[in-house]
PDB file of C-alpha atoms in Angstrom:
ATOM      1  CA  UNK H   1    -172.581  83.749 -88.387  1.00 53.00           C
ATOM      2  CA  UNK H   2    -175.445  85.405 -86.657  1.00 53.00           C
ATOM      3  CA  UNK H   3    -175.213  88.722 -84.866  1.00 53.00           C
ATOM      4  CA  UNK H   4    -175.029  87.165 -81.371  1.00 54.00           C
ATOM      5  CA  UNK H   5    -172.055  85.010 -82.327  1.00 57.00           C
ATOM      6  CA  UNK H   6    -170.203  88.022 -83.809  1.00 57.00           C
ATOM      7  CA  UNK H   7    -170.624  89.977 -80.583  1.00 58.00           C
ATOM      8  CA  UNK H   8    -169.286  87.099 -78.507  1.00 59.00           C
ATOM      9  CA  UNK H   9    -166.222  86.750 -80.775  1.00 60.00           C
ATOM     10  CA  UNK H  10    -165.562  90.492 -80.493  1.00 63.00           C
ATOM     11  CA  UNK H  11    -165.711  90.342 -76.668  1.00 64.00           C
ATOM     12  CA  UNK H  12    -163.268  87.406 -76.623  1.00 66.00           C
ATOM     13  CA  UNK H  13    -160.755  89.361 -78.783  1.00 67.00           C
ATOM     14  CA  UNK H  14    -161.099  92.432 -76.557  1.00 63.00           C
ATOM     15  CA  UNK H  15    -160.560  90.348 -73.436  1.00 64.00           C
ATOM     16  CA  UNK H  16    -157.532  88.653 -75.030  1.00 63.00           C
ATOM     17  CA  UNK H  17    -155.889  91.992 -75.899  1.00 65.00           C
ATOM     18  CA  UNK H  18    -156.625  93.297 -72.403  1.00 62.00           C
ATOM     19  CA  UNK H  19    -154.912  90.281 -70.827  1.00 61.00           C
ATOM     20  CA  UNK H  20    -151.890  90.710 -73.113  1.00 58.00           C
ATOM     21  CA  UNK H  21    -151.555  94.399 -72.233  1.00 65.00           C
ATOM     22  CA  UNK H  22    -151.783  93.641 -68.482  1.00 65.00           C
ATOM     23  CA  UNK H  23    -149.162  90.900 -68.831  1.00 62.00           C
ATOM     24  CA  UNK H  24    -146.784  93.278 -70.657  1.00 57.00           C
ATOM     25  CA  UNK H  25    -147.203  95.881 -67.912  1.00 63.00           C
ATOM     26  CA  UNK H  26    -146.471  93.335 -65.178  1.00 63.00           C
ATOM     27  CA  UNK H  27    -143.342  92.061 -66.954  1.00 55.00           C
ATOM     28  CA  UNK H  28    -142.109  95.629 -67.445  1.00 59.00           C
ATOM     29  CA  UNK H  29    -142.578  96.396 -63.750  1.00 55.00           C
ATOM     30  CA  UNK H  30    -140.661  93.260 -62.692  1.00 56.00           C
ATOM     31  CA  UNK H  31    -137.753  94.040 -65.056  1.00 47.00           C
ATOM     32  CA  UNK H  32    -137.489  97.586 -63.704  1.00 52.00           C
ATOM     33  CA  UNK H  33    -137.498  96.323 -60.094  1.00 49.00           C
ATOM     34  CA  UNK H  34    -134.744  93.824 -60.870  1.00 44.00           C
ATOM     35  CA  UNK H  35    -132.533  96.478 -62.456  1.00 46.00           C
ATOM     36  CA  UNK H  36    -132.958  98.765 -59.417  1.00 45.00           C
ATOM     37  CA  UNK H  37    -131.965  95.939 -57.093  1.00 42.00           C
ATOM     38  CA  UNK H  38    -128.807  95.011 -58.999  1.00 40.00           C
ATOM     39  CA  UNK H  39    -127.719  98.652 -59.083  1.00 38.00           C
ATOM     40  CA  UNK H  40    -127.272  98.656 -55.269  1.00 39.00           C
ATOM     41  CA  UNK H  41    -123.869  97.986 -53.652  1.00 34.00           C
ATOM     42  CA  UNK H  42    -123.126  94.255 -53.410  1.00 34.00           C
ATOM     43  CA  UNK H  43    -123.267  92.590 -50.010  1.00 33.00           C
ATOM     44  CA  UNK H  44    -120.090  92.959 -47.970  1.00 34.00           C
ATOM     45  CA  UNK H  45    -119.079  96.406 -49.241  1.00 33.00           C
ATOM     46  CA  UNK H  46    -118.840  99.422 -46.920  1.00 33.00           C
ATOM     47  CA  UNK H  47    -120.330 102.777 -47.725  1.00 34.00           C
ATOM     48  CA  UNK H  48    -117.976 105.775 -47.585  1.00 35.00           C
ATOM     49  CA  UNK H  49    -117.921 107.467 -44.147  1.00 34.00           C
ATOM     50  CA  UNK H  50    -119.991 110.543 -43.599  1.00 33.00           C
ATOM     51  CA  UNK H  51    -118.260 113.872 -43.441  1.00 33.00           C
ATOM     52  CA  UNK H  52    -118.875 113.975 -39.694  1.00 31.00           C
ATOM     53  CA  UNK H  53    -117.257 110.593 -39.020  1.00 32.00           C
ATOM     54  CA  UNK H  54    -113.972 110.999 -37.075  1.00 31.00           C
ATOM     55  CA  UNK H  55    -111.056 108.778 -38.019  1.00 31.00           C
ATOM     56  CA  UNK H  56    -109.069 107.133 -35.206  1.00 33.00           C
ATOM     57  CA  UNK H  57    -105.628 108.703 -34.606  1.00 33.00           C
ATOM     58  CA  UNK H  58    -102.890 107.027 -36.606  1.00 32.00           C
ATOM     59  CA  UNK H  59     -99.869 105.730 -34.741  1.00 38.00           C
ATOM     60  CA  UNK H  60     -96.244 105.750 -35.824  1.00 34.00           C
ATOM     61  CA  UNK H  61     -93.157 103.887 -34.689  1.00 38.00           C
ATOM     62  CA  UNK H  62     -91.324 107.074 -33.731  1.00 43.00           C
ATOM     63  CA  UNK H  63     -90.934 107.579 -29.970  1.00 51.00           C
ATOM     64  CA  UNK H  64     -92.832 110.854 -29.939  1.00 43.00           C
ATOM     65  CA  UNK H  65     -95.427 110.764 -32.693  1.00 41.00           C
ATOM     66  CA  UNK H  66     -98.906 109.447 -33.356  1.00 39.00           C
ATOM     67  CA  UNK H  67    -102.398 110.872 -33.788  1.00 40.00           C
ATOM     68  CA  UNK H  68    -102.959 114.579 -33.078  1.00 41.00           C
ATOM     69  CA  UNK H  69    -105.878 115.526 -30.843  1.00 43.00           C
ATOM     70  CA  UNK H  70    -106.521 119.141 -29.939  1.00 40.00           C
ATOM     71  CA  UNK H  71    -104.722 120.402 -26.857  1.00 41.00           C
ATOM     72  CA  UNK H  72    -107.606 122.672 -25.968  1.00 40.00           C
ATOM     73  CA  UNK H  73    -105.652 125.885 -26.544  1.00 43.00           C
ATOM     74  CA  UNK H  74    -105.729 126.198 -30.306  1.00 44.00           C
ATOM     75  CA  UNK H  75    -102.875 123.834 -31.135  1.00 61.00           C
ATOM     76  CA  UNK H  76    -102.342 120.128 -31.476  1.00 80.00           C
ATOM     77  CA  UNK H  77    -100.402 117.521 -29.535  1.00 90.00           C
ATOM     78  CA  UNK H  78     -99.353 114.111 -30.738  1.00 93.00           C
ATOM     79  CA  UNK H  79    -100.299 111.177 -28.531  1.00 97.00           C
ATOM     80  CA  UNK H  80     -97.090 109.174 -28.163  1.00 97.00           C
ATOM     81  CA  UNK H  81     -97.272 105.727 -29.746  1.00 97.00           C
ATOM     82  CA  UNK H  82     -94.388 104.203 -27.766  1.00 97.00           C
ATOM     83  CA  UNK H  83     -94.472 105.781 -24.307  1.00 97.00           C
ATOM     84  CA  UNK H  84     -92.332 102.989 -22.859  1.00 97.00           C
ATOM     85  CA  UNK H  85     -89.320 103.915 -25.043  1.00 98.00           C
ATOM     86  CA  UNK H  86     -86.280 105.038 -23.041  1.00 98.00           C
ATOM     87  CA  UNK H  87     -85.691 107.704 -25.706  1.00 97.00           C
ATOM     88  CA  UNK H  88     -89.299 108.944 -25.752  1.00 98.00           C
ATOM     89  CA  UNK H  89     -89.702 112.622 -26.623  1.00 98.00           C
ATOM     90  CA  UNK H  90     -92.205 114.178 -24.233  1.00 97.00           C
ATOM     91  CA  UNK H  91     -92.823 117.904 -24.548  1.00 96.00           C
ATOM     92  CA  UNK H  92     -95.550 120.452 -25.245  1.00 94.00           C
ATOM     93  CA  UNK H  93     -96.197 118.874 -28.641  1.00 94.00           C
ATOM     94  CA  UNK H  94     -95.961 115.197 -27.669  1.00 96.00           C
ATOM     95  CA  UNK H  95     -98.082 113.822 -24.847  1.00 97.00           C
ATOM     96  CA  UNK H  96     -98.337 110.504 -23.083  1.00 98.00           C
ATOM     97  CA  UNK H  97    -101.602 108.531 -23.185  1.00 96.00           C
ATOM     98  CA  UNK H  98    -103.811 109.521 -20.242  1.00 93.00           C
ATOM     99  CA  UNK H  99    -103.723 106.008 -18.828  1.00 95.00           C
ATOM    100  CA  UNK H 100     -99.978 105.445 -19.186  1.00 97.00           C
ATOM    101  CA  UNK H 101     -98.088 104.258 -16.134  1.00 97.00           C
ATOM    102  CA  UNK H 102     -94.599 102.718 -16.337  1.00 98.00           C
ATOM    103  CA  UNK H 103     -94.667  99.032 -15.462  1.00 97.00           C
ATOM    104  CA  UNK H 104     -91.152  98.843 -13.983  1.00 98.00           C
ATOM    105  CA  UNK H 105     -91.073 101.575 -11.337  1.00 98.00           C
ATOM    106  CA  UNK H 106     -88.679 100.942  -8.440  1.00 98.00           C
ATOM    107  CA  UNK H 107     -87.157 102.873  -5.557  1.00 98.00           C
ATOM    108  CA  UNK H 108     -83.561 103.870  -6.417  1.00 98.00           C
ATOM    109  CA  UNK H 109     -81.166 103.414  -3.519  1.00 98.00           C
ATOM    110  CA  UNK H 110     -80.126 107.063  -3.248  1.00 98.00           C
ATOM    111  CA  UNK H 111     -80.814 109.781  -0.662  1.00 98.00           C
ATOM    112  CA  UNK H 112     -83.820 112.062  -1.103  1.00 98.00           C
ATOM    113  CA  UNK H 113     -84.766 115.218   0.755  1.00 98.00           C
ATOM    114  CA  UNK H 114     -87.600 113.267   2.384  1.00 97.00           C
ATOM    115  CA  UNK H 115     -87.778 109.866   4.038  1.00 95.00           C
ATOM    116  CA  UNK H 116     -91.169 108.607   2.871  1.00 96.00           C
ATOM    117  CA  UNK H 117     -91.309 105.879   0.237  1.00 95.00           C
ATOM    118  CA  UNK H 118     -93.876 107.498  -2.010  1.00 97.00           C
ATOM    119  CA  UNK H 119     -94.390 107.736  -5.767  1.00 97.00           C
ATOM    120  CA  UNK H 120     -92.133 110.733  -6.327  1.00 97.00           C
ATOM    121  CA  UNK H 121     -89.208 108.670  -5.092  1.00 98.00           C
ATOM    122  CA  UNK H 122     -89.670 106.083  -7.848  1.00 98.00           C
ATOM    123  CA  UNK H 123     -88.017 105.759 -11.251  1.00 98.00           C
ATOM    124  CA  UNK H 124     -88.042 103.168 -13.984  1.00 98.00           C
ATOM    125  CA  UNK H 125     -85.647 100.309 -13.284  1.00 98.00           C
ATOM    126  CA  UNK H 126     -82.952 101.165 -15.843  1.00 98.00           C
ATOM    127  CA  UNK H 127     -82.968 104.862 -14.921  1.00 98.00           C
ATOM    128  CA  UNK H 128     -82.866 104.020 -11.208  1.00 98.00           C
ATOM    129  CA  UNK H 129     -79.758 101.892 -11.656  1.00 98.00           C
ATOM    130  CA  UNK H 130     -78.048 104.666 -13.614  1.00 98.00           C
ATOM    131  CA  UNK H 131     -79.021 107.202 -10.938  1.00 98.00           C
ATOM    132  CA  UNK H 132     -77.394 105.091  -8.242  1.00 98.00           C
ATOM    133  CA  UNK H 133     -74.167 104.953 -10.244  1.00 98.00           C
ATOM    134  CA  UNK H 134     -74.249 108.724 -10.815  1.00 98.00           C
ATOM    135  CA  UNK H 135     -74.772 109.516  -7.134  1.00 98.00           C
ATOM    136  CA  UNK H 136     -71.848 107.220  -6.281  1.00 98.00           C
ATOM    137  CA  UNK H 137     -69.695 108.944  -8.887  1.00 98.00           C
ATOM    138  CA  UNK H 138     -70.567 112.373  -7.511  1.00 98.00           C
ATOM    139  CA  UNK H 139     -69.821 111.243  -3.970  1.00 98.00           C
ATOM    140  CA  UNK H 140     -66.399 109.996  -5.083  1.00 98.00           C
ATOM    141  CA  UNK H 141     -65.743 113.523  -6.390  1.00 98.00           C
ATOM    142  CA  UNK H 142     -66.825 115.107  -3.109  1.00 98.00           C
ATOM    143  CA  UNK H 143     -70.297 116.085  -4.346  1.00 98.00           C
ATOM    144  CA  UNK H 144     -73.264 114.942  -2.320  1.00 98.00           C
ATOM    145  CA  UNK H 145     -76.536 114.867  -4.227  1.00 98.00           C
ATOM    146  CA  UNK H 146     -80.117 114.267  -3.155  1.00 98.00           C
ATOM    147  CA  UNK H 147     -83.308 113.550  -5.032  1.00 98.00           C
ATOM    148  CA  UNK H 148     -86.116 116.109  -4.920  1.00 98.00           C
ATOM    149  CA  UNK H 149     -88.852 114.635  -7.108  1.00 98.00           C
ATOM    150  CA  UNK H 150     -88.907 111.796  -9.635  1.00 98.00           C
ATOM    151  CA  UNK H 151     -92.034 109.984 -10.885  1.00 98.00           C
ATOM    152  CA  UNK H 152     -95.441 111.663 -10.869  1.00 97.00           C
ATOM    153  CA  UNK H 153     -98.729 110.105 -11.849  1.00 96.00           C
ATOM    154  CA  UNK H 154    -100.981 111.799 -14.383  1.00 96.00           C
ATOM    155  CA  UNK H 155    -103.387 112.672 -11.570  1.00 95.00           C
ATOM    156  CA  UNK H 156    -100.636 114.289  -9.489  1.00 96.00           C
ATOM    157  CA  UNK H 157     -99.342 116.288 -12.435  1.00 96.00           C
ATOM    158  CA  UNK H 158    -102.850 117.555 -13.174  1.00 95.00           C
ATOM    159  CA  UNK H 159    -103.294 118.656  -9.581  1.00 96.00           C
ATOM    160  CA  UNK H 160     -99.955 120.486  -9.558  1.00 95.00           C
ATOM    161  CA  UNK H 161    -100.546 122.158 -12.908  1.00 96.00           C
ATOM    162  CA  UNK H 162    -104.044 123.301 -11.988  1.00 97.00           C
ATOM    163  CA  UNK H 163    -102.643 124.845  -8.808  1.00 97.00           C
ATOM    164  CA  UNK H 164     -99.943 126.742 -10.717  1.00 96.00           C
ATOM    165  CA  UNK H 165    -102.498 128.024 -13.221  1.00 97.00           C
ATOM    166  CA  UNK H 166    -104.706 129.233 -10.394  1.00 97.00           C
ATOM    167  CA  UNK H 167    -101.723 130.986  -8.807  1.00 96.00           C
ATOM    168  CA  UNK H 168     -99.970 132.516 -11.834  1.00 96.00           C
ATOM    169  CA  UNK H 169    -102.311 132.127 -14.792  1.00 96.00           C
ATOM    170  CA  UNK H 170    -102.016 129.708 -17.719  1.00 94.00           C
ATOM    171  CA  UNK H 171     -99.410 131.591 -19.774  1.00 92.00           C
ATOM    172  CA  UNK H 172     -96.885 131.899 -16.955  1.00 93.00           C
ATOM    173  CA  UNK H 173     -97.581 128.423 -15.579  1.00 93.00           C
ATOM    174  CA  UNK H 174     -96.773 126.921 -18.982  1.00 90.00           C
ATOM    175  CA  UNK H 175     -93.207 128.319 -18.765  1.00 87.00           C
ATOM    176  CA  UNK H 176     -92.285 126.256 -15.718  1.00 91.00           C
ATOM    177  CA  UNK H 177     -94.899 123.508 -15.357  1.00 93.00           C
ATOM    178  CA  UNK H 178     -96.068 120.867 -17.819  1.00 94.00           C
ATOM    179  CA  UNK H 179     -99.616 120.355 -19.013  1.00 94.00           C
ATOM    180  CA  UNK H 180    -100.849 116.953 -17.728  1.00 96.00           C
ATOM    181  CA  UNK H 181     -99.586 114.225 -20.045  1.00 97.00           C
ATOM    182  CA  UNK H 182     -96.621 116.290 -21.252  1.00 97.00           C
ATOM    183  CA  UNK H 183     -94.512 116.090 -18.087  1.00 97.00           C
ATOM    184  CA  UNK H 184     -91.337 114.024 -18.240  1.00 97.00           C
ATOM    185  CA  UNK H 185     -91.919 113.100 -14.619  1.00 98.00           C
ATOM    186  CA  UNK H 186     -94.823 110.944 -15.801  1.00 98.00           C
ATOM    187  CA  UNK H 187     -92.375 108.779 -17.774  1.00 98.00           C
ATOM    188  CA  UNK H 188     -90.445 107.649 -14.698  1.00 98.00           C
ATOM    189  CA  UNK H 189     -87.258 108.694 -16.524  1.00 98.00           C
ATOM    190  CA  UNK H 190     -86.838 112.193 -15.061  1.00 98.00           C
ATOM    191  CA  UNK H 191     -85.744 113.473 -11.671  1.00 98.00           C
ATOM    192  CA  UNK H 192     -85.119 116.821 -10.024  1.00 98.00           C
ATOM    193  CA  UNK H 193     -81.833 116.794  -8.094  1.00 98.00           C
ATOM    194  CA  UNK H 194     -80.271 119.099  -5.525  1.00 98.00           C
ATOM    195  CA  UNK H 195     -77.431 119.151  -3.048  1.00 97.00           C
ATOM    196  CA  UNK H 196     -77.877 117.015   0.042  1.00 97.00           C
ATOM    197  CA  UNK H 197     -78.562 120.129   2.152  1.00 96.00           C
ATOM    198  CA  UNK H 198     -81.666 120.900   0.081  1.00 96.00           C
ATOM    199  CA  UNK H 199     -80.706 124.544  -0.442  1.00 93.00           C
ATOM    200  CA  UNK H 200     -81.965 125.929  -3.764  1.00 96.00           C
ATOM    201  CA  UNK H 201     -83.816 122.682  -4.479  1.00 96.00           C
ATOM    202  CA  UNK H 202     -85.616 123.035  -7.817  1.00 95.00           C
ATOM    203  CA  UNK H 203     -85.139 126.812  -7.796  1.00 95.00           C
ATOM    204  CA  UNK H 204     -83.103 129.237  -9.899  1.00 96.00           C
ATOM    205  CA  UNK H 205     -80.372 129.630  -7.279  1.00 97.00           C
ATOM    206  CA  UNK H 206     -79.308 126.019  -7.909  1.00 98.00           C
ATOM    207  CA  UNK H 207     -77.544 127.249 -11.054  1.00 97.00           C
ATOM    208  CA  UNK H 208     -73.837 127.757 -10.459  1.00 96.00           C
ATOM    209  CA  UNK H 209     -73.686 125.586  -7.339  1.00 97.00           C
ATOM    210  CA  UNK H 210     -70.979 122.883  -7.164  1.00 98.00           C
ATOM    211  CA  UNK H 211     -73.710 120.257  -7.547  1.00 98.00           C
ATOM    212  CA  UNK H 212     -75.134 121.908 -10.682  1.00 98.00           C
ATOM    213  CA  UNK H 213     -71.662 122.287 -12.199  1.00 98.00           C
ATOM    214  CA  UNK H 214     -70.847 118.648 -11.528  1.00 98.00           C
ATOM    215  CA  UNK H 215     -74.107 117.475 -13.092  1.00 98.00           C
ATOM    216  CA  UNK H 216     -73.535 119.618 -16.184  1.00 98.00           C
ATOM    217  CA  UNK H 217     -70.114 118.074 -16.654  1.00 98.00           C
ATOM    218  CA  UNK H 218     -70.778 114.447 -15.738  1.00 98.00           C
ATOM    219  CA  UNK H 219     -74.480 113.531 -16.072  1.00 98.00           C
ATOM    220  CA  UNK H 220     -74.046 112.295 -19.649  1.00 98.00           C
ATOM    221  CA  UNK H 221     -71.485 109.724 -18.477  1.00 98.00           C
ATOM    222  CA  UNK H 222     -74.352 107.963 -16.727  1.00 98.00           C
ATOM    223  CA  UNK H 223     -76.983 108.390 -19.447  1.00 98.00           C
ATOM    224  CA  UNK H 224     -78.608 111.613 -18.197  1.00 98.00           C
ATOM    225  CA  UNK H 225     -78.995 115.009 -19.837  1.00 98.00           C
ATOM    226  CA  UNK H 226     -79.858 118.464 -18.509  1.00 98.00           C
ATOM    227  CA  UNK H 227     -83.218 118.421 -20.220  1.00 98.00           C
ATOM    228  CA  UNK H 228     -83.859 122.178 -20.299  1.00 97.00           C
ATOM    229  CA  UNK H 229     -80.509 123.881 -21.027  1.00 97.00           C
ATOM    230  CA  UNK H 230     -79.833 127.568 -20.619  1.00 96.00           C
ATOM    231  CA  UNK H 231     -80.784 129.722 -23.616  1.00 95.00           C
ATOM    232  CA  UNK H 232     -82.852 127.011 -25.314  1.00 95.00           C
ATOM    233  CA  UNK H 233     -86.308 128.073 -24.153  1.00 94.00           C
ATOM    234  CA  UNK H 234     -87.480 128.652 -27.733  1.00 94.00           C
ATOM    235  CA  UNK H 235     -86.738 125.010 -28.515  1.00 95.00           C
ATOM    236  CA  UNK H 236     -87.687 123.164 -25.333  1.00 95.00           C
ATOM    237  CA  UNK H 237     -90.516 125.477 -24.284  1.00 93.00           C
ATOM    238  CA  UNK H 238     -89.188 125.763 -20.722  1.00 93.00           C
ATOM    239  CA  UNK H 239     -86.820 128.053 -18.891  1.00 94.00           C
ATOM    240  CA  UNK H 240     -83.405 126.832 -17.751  1.00 96.00           C
ATOM    241  CA  UNK H 241     -83.638 124.056 -15.153  1.00 97.00           C
ATOM    242  CA  UNK H 242     -80.158 122.812 -14.175  1.00 98.00           C
ATOM    243  CA  UNK H 243     -81.743 120.474 -11.615  1.00 98.00           C
ATOM    244  CA  UNK H 244     -84.008 118.593 -14.052  1.00 98.00           C
ATOM    245  CA  UNK H 245     -82.312 115.445 -15.337  1.00 98.00           C
ATOM    246  CA  UNK H 246     -83.697 113.077 -17.918  1.00 98.00           C
ATOM    247  CA  UNK H 247     -82.431 109.561 -18.533  1.00 98.00           C
ATOM    248  CA  UNK H 248     -82.032 108.712 -22.230  1.00 98.00           C
ATOM    249  CA  UNK H 249     -79.205 106.151 -22.113  1.00 98.00           C
ATOM    250  CA  UNK H 250     -75.460 106.697 -22.414  1.00 98.00           C
ATOM    251  CA  UNK H 251     -75.266 106.723 -26.216  1.00 98.00           C
ATOM    252  CA  UNK H 252     -77.874 109.431 -26.764  1.00 98.00           C
ATOM    253  CA  UNK H 253     -76.769 111.427 -23.706  1.00 98.00           C
ATOM    254  CA  UNK H 254     -73.162 111.440 -24.894  1.00 98.00           C
ATOM    255  CA  UNK H 255     -74.165 112.582 -28.375  1.00 98.00           C
ATOM    256  CA  UNK H 256     -76.392 115.367 -27.041  1.00 98.00           C
ATOM    257  CA  UNK H 257     -73.715 116.575 -24.598  1.00 98.00           C
ATOM    258  CA  UNK H 258     -70.913 116.539 -27.173  1.00 97.00           C
ATOM    259  CA  UNK H 259     -72.980 118.479 -29.712  1.00 97.00           C
ATOM    260  CA  UNK H 260     -74.481 120.860 -27.173  1.00 97.00           C
ATOM    261  CA  UNK H 261     -78.032 120.278 -28.386  1.00 97.00           C
ATOM    262  CA  UNK H 262     -81.458 119.534 -26.930  1.00 97.00           C
ATOM    263  CA  UNK H 263     -83.483 116.337 -27.140  1.00 98.00           C
ATOM    264  CA  UNK H 264     -85.752 118.093 -29.649  1.00 97.00           C
ATOM    265  CA  UNK H 265     -82.783 118.832 -31.885  1.00 97.00           C
ATOM    266  CA  UNK H 266     -81.488 115.292 -31.517  1.00 97.00           C
ATOM    267  CA  UNK H 267     -84.746 113.989 -32.963  1.00 96.00           C
ATOM    268  CA  UNK H 268     -84.892 116.835 -35.485  1.00 94.00           C
ATOM    269  CA  UNK H 269     -88.224 117.848 -33.985  1.00 89.00           C
ATOM    270  CA  UNK H 270     -89.907 121.184 -34.624  1.00 72.00           C
ATOM    271  CA  UNK H 271     -89.069 123.715 -31.872  1.00 74.00           C
ATOM    272  CA  UNK H 272     -91.832 123.723 -29.291  1.00 72.00           C
ATOM    273  CA  UNK H 273     -92.538 127.450 -29.573  1.00 65.00           C
ATOM    274  CA  UNK H 274     -92.776 127.509 -33.385  1.00 49.00           C
TER     275      UNK H 274
END
């Protein structure tokens, strides 16, 4: 073989080895890319939420419990999962949904201290029927009752509460008025009651009147309780209100009255002021 032929053969071998090396490099790159792809999460899986993601409030079947948003004053309130329950526990720890409005509000056929047919004369149907029976029972015993205020919308309660805060400050207002969403009046199951003459209506002097004494002794027979009993402020969060009645049904009302307890204690709930 002459010198020219040897040089050509050498160039062909060099080119061959170069092609082989390039091919190996390409194959290695493709294998690495494939492995990276298969290491990713399979389609259809969900990545874990970020630390800043907020979970939706959980709901429970209990009348007064669900998720717990901040109440804006350092504590928490549970948003009630079943606001339509007759036995619903509404207090400073358990609030109604902002958009809740009872679907069965009616005008009970009982006297009120005013003539207008407005919202605060309404109650839920079952409670209204029981109220009519109670007023009839009181009348038969020589006691004449009158309604002062029943249902309030969330908007009305907010307006009232804001006014009380402006007048007396937040701390004092919280002892006698409910933060919007935590008022029993928003349930349509509560009513403030007085004598038919309107004296001492929704004020401390109502305590000890014949009307207050009759209600304390007979309200439970019709499914109502004195919601904020005397001496139970540390449990209910409110001062004594002998005029504030709450409908819970005869069975629960009878049990609460016979045991001398509050609605919080009936449900074994944590005292409001703890």
